[in-house]
mmCIF file of C-alpha atoms in Angstrom:
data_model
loop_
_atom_site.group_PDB
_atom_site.id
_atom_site.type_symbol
_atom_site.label_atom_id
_atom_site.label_comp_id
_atom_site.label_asym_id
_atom_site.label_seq_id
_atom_site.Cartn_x
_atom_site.Cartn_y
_atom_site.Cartn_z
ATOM 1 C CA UNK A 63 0.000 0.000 0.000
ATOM 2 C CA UNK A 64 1.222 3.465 -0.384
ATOM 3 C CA UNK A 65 0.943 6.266 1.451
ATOM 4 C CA UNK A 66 0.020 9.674 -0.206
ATOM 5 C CA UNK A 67 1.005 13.124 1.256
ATOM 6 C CA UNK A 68 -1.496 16.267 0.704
ATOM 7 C CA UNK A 69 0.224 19.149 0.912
ATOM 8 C CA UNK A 70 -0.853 22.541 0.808
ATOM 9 C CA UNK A 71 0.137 26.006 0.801
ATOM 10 C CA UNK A 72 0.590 27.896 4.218
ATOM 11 C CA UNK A 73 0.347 31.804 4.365
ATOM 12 C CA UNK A 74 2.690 33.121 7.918
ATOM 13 C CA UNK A 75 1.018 36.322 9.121
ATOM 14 C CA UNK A 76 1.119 38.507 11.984
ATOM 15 C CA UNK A 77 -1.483 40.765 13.971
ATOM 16 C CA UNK A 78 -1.309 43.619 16.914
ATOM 17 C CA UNK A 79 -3.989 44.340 19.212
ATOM 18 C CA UNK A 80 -3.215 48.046 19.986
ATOM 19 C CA UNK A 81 -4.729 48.921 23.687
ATOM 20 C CA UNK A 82 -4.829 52.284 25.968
ATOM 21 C CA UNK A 83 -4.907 51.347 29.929
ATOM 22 C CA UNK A 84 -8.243 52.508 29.408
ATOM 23 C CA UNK A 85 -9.382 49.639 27.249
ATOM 24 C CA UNK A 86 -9.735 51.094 23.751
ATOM 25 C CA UNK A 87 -8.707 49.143 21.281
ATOM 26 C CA UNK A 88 -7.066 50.406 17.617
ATOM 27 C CA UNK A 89 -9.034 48.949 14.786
ATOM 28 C CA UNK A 90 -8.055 49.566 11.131
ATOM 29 C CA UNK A 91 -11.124 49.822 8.646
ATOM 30 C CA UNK A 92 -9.943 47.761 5.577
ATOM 31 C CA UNK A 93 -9.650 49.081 2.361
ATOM 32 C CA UNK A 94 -9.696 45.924 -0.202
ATOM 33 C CA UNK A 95 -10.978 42.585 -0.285
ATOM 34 C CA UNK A 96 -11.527 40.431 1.521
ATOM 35 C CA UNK A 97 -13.760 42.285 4.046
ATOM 36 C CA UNK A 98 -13.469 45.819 2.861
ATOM 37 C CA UNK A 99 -15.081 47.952 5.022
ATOM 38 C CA UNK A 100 -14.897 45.521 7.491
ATOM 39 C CA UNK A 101 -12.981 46.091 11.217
ATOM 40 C CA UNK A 102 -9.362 44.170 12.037
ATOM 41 C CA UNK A 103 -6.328 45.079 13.814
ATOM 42 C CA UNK A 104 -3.270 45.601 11.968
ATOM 43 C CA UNK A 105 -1.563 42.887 10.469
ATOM 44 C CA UNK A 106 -0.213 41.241 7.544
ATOM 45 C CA UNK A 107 2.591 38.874 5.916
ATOM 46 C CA UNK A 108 5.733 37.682 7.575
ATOM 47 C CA UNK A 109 8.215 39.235 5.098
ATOM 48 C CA UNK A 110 11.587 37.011 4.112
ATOM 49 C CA UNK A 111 13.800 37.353 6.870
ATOM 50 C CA UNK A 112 11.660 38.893 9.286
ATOM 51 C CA UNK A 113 10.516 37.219 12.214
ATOM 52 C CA UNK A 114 6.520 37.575 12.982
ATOM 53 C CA UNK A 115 7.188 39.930 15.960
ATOM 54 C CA UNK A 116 9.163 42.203 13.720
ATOM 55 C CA UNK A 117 6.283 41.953 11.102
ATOM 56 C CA UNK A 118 3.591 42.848 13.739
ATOM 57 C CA UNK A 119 5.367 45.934 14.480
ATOM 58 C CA UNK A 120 6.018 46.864 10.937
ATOM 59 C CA UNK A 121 2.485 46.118 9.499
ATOM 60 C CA UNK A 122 1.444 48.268 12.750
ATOM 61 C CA UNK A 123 3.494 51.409 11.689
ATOM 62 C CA UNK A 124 2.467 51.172 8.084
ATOM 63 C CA UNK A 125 -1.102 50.601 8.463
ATOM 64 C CA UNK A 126 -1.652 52.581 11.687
ATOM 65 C CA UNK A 127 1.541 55.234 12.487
ATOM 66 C CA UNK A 128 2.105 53.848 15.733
ATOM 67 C CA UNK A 129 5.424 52.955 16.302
ATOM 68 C CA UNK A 130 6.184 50.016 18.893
ATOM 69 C CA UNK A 131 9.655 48.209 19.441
ATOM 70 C CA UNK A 132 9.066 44.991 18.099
ATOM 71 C CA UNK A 133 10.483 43.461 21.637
ATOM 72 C CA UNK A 134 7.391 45.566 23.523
ATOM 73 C CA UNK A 135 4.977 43.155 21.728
ATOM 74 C CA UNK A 136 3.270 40.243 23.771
ATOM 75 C CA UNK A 137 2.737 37.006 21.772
ATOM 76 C CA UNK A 138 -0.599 35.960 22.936
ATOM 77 C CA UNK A 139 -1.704 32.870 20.611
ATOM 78 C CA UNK A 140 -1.402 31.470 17.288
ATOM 79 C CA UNK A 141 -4.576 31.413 15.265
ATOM 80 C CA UNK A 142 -4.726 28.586 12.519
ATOM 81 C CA UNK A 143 -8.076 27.699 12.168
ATOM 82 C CA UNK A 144 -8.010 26.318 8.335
ATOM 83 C CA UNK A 145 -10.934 28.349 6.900
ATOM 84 C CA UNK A 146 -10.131 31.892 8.836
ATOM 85 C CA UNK A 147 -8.904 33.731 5.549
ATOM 86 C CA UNK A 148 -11.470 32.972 2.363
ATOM 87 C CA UNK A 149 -8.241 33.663 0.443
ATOM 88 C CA UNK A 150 -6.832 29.899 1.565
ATOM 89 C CA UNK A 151 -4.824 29.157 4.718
ATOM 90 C CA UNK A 152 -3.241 31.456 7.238
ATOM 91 C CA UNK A 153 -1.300 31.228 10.182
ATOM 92 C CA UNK A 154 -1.019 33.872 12.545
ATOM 93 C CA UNK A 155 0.490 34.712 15.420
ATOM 94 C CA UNK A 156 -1.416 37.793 17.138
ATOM 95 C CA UNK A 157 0.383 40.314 19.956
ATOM 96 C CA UNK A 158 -0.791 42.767 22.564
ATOM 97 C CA UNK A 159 0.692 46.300 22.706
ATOM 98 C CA UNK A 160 -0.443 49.097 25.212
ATOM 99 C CA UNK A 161 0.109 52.536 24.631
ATOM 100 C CA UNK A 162 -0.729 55.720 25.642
ATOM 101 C CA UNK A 163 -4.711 56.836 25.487
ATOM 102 C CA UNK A 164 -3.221 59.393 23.346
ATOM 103 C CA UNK A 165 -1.295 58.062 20.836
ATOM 104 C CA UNK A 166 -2.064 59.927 17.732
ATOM 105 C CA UNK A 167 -2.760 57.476 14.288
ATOM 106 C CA UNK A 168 -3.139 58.014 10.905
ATOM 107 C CA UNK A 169 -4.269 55.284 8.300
ATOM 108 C CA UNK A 170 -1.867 54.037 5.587
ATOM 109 C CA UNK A 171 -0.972 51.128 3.729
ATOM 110 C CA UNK A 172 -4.251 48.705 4.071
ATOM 111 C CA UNK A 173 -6.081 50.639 6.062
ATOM 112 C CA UNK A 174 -9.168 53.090 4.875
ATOM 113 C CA UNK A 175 -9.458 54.351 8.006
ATOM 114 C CA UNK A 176 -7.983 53.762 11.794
ATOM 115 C CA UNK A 177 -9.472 54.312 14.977
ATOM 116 C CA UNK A 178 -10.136 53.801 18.671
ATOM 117 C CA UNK A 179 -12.950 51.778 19.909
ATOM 118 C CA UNK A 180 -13.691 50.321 23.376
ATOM 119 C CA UNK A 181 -13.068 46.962 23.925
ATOM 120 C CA UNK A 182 -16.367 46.197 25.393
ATOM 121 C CA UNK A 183 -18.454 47.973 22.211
ATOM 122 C CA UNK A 184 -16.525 46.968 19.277
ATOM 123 C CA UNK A 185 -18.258 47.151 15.507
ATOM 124 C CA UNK A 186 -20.241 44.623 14.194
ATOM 125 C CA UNK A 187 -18.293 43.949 11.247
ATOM 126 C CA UNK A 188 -15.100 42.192 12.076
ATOM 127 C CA UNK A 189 -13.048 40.203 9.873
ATOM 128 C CA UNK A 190 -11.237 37.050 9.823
ATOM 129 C CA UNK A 191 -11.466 35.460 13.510
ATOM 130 C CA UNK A 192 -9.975 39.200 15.136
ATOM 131 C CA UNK A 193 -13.031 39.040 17.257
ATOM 132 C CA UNK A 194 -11.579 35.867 18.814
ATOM 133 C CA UNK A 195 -8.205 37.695 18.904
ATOM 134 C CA UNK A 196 -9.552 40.549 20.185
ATOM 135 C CA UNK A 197 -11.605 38.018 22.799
ATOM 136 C CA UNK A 198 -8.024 36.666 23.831
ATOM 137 C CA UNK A 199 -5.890 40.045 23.955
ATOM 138 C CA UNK A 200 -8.894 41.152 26.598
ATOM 139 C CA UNK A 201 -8.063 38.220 28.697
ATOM 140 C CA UNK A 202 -4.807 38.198 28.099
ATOM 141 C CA UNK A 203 -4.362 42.215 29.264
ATOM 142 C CA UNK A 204 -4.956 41.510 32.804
ATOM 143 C CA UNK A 205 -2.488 38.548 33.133
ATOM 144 C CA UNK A 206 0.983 39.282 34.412
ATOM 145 C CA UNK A 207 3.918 37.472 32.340
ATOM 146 C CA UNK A 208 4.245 34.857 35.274
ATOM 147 C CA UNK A 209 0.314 34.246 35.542
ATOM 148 C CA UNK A 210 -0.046 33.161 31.412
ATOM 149 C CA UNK A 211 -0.335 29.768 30.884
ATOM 150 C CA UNK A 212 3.078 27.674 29.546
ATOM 151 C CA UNK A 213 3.309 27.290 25.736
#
């Protein structure tokens, strides 16, 4: 009998949840398909030679203008559900960033728009699965480093 391998092809992404101490969250409206016009934090491709930390902070500065050291970021999962991007399969690995409540932003790259929303009312149009990242970045928030669970 032989055995028969299915492979297929694997996008690497990364995604920043942007927070104030307050609790508002930085959403960027999105400007293409799929879901245009829909909410999602920043995020995009891992870029050759780039790890997905670094990648989270750049797709944050070019879709958002907020500028975070890529070591500030917080891993806080990996999402891989196989049918979260209609476009095929993604993985991504999603951070947590605070700032300051008044960290200015401006929208650029992807983004039609950017802007701050609480994390208790967010819009009803979110895309891919960021509502469950956005769901884990909220829990995740009030855990200290040493009260996370192990990886």
């Amino acid at each position: 009998m032989t055995e028969t391998e299915t492979f297929e092809t694997i996008r690497y992404t990364a995604d920043v949840v942007v927070l104030t101490p307050s609790g508002d969250v930085l959403l960027i409206e999105r400007d293409w398909p799929p879901f245009e016009g829909h909410w999602a934090c920043a995020g995009g491709h891992v870029d050759p030679g780039e790890t997905s930390r670094e990648a989270a902070a750049r797709e944050l500065a070019e879709e958002t203008g907020v500028h975070v050291a890529a070591g500030d970021l917080r891993e806080i999962g990996v999402f891989d559900q196989p049918h979260r991007d209609p476009r095929g399969r993604y993985v991504s690995v999603a951070y947590l960033a605070t700032v300051p409540a008044d960290t200015p932003i401006t929208a650029g790259d992807d983004a039609r728009t950017a802007r701050w929303w609480p994390l208790n009312d967010l819009p009803e149009r979110l895309a891919f699965d960021h509502a469950d990242i956005l769901s884990t970045a909220a829990r995740a928030r009030h855990l200290t480093p040493e009260q996370e669970p192990a990886r």
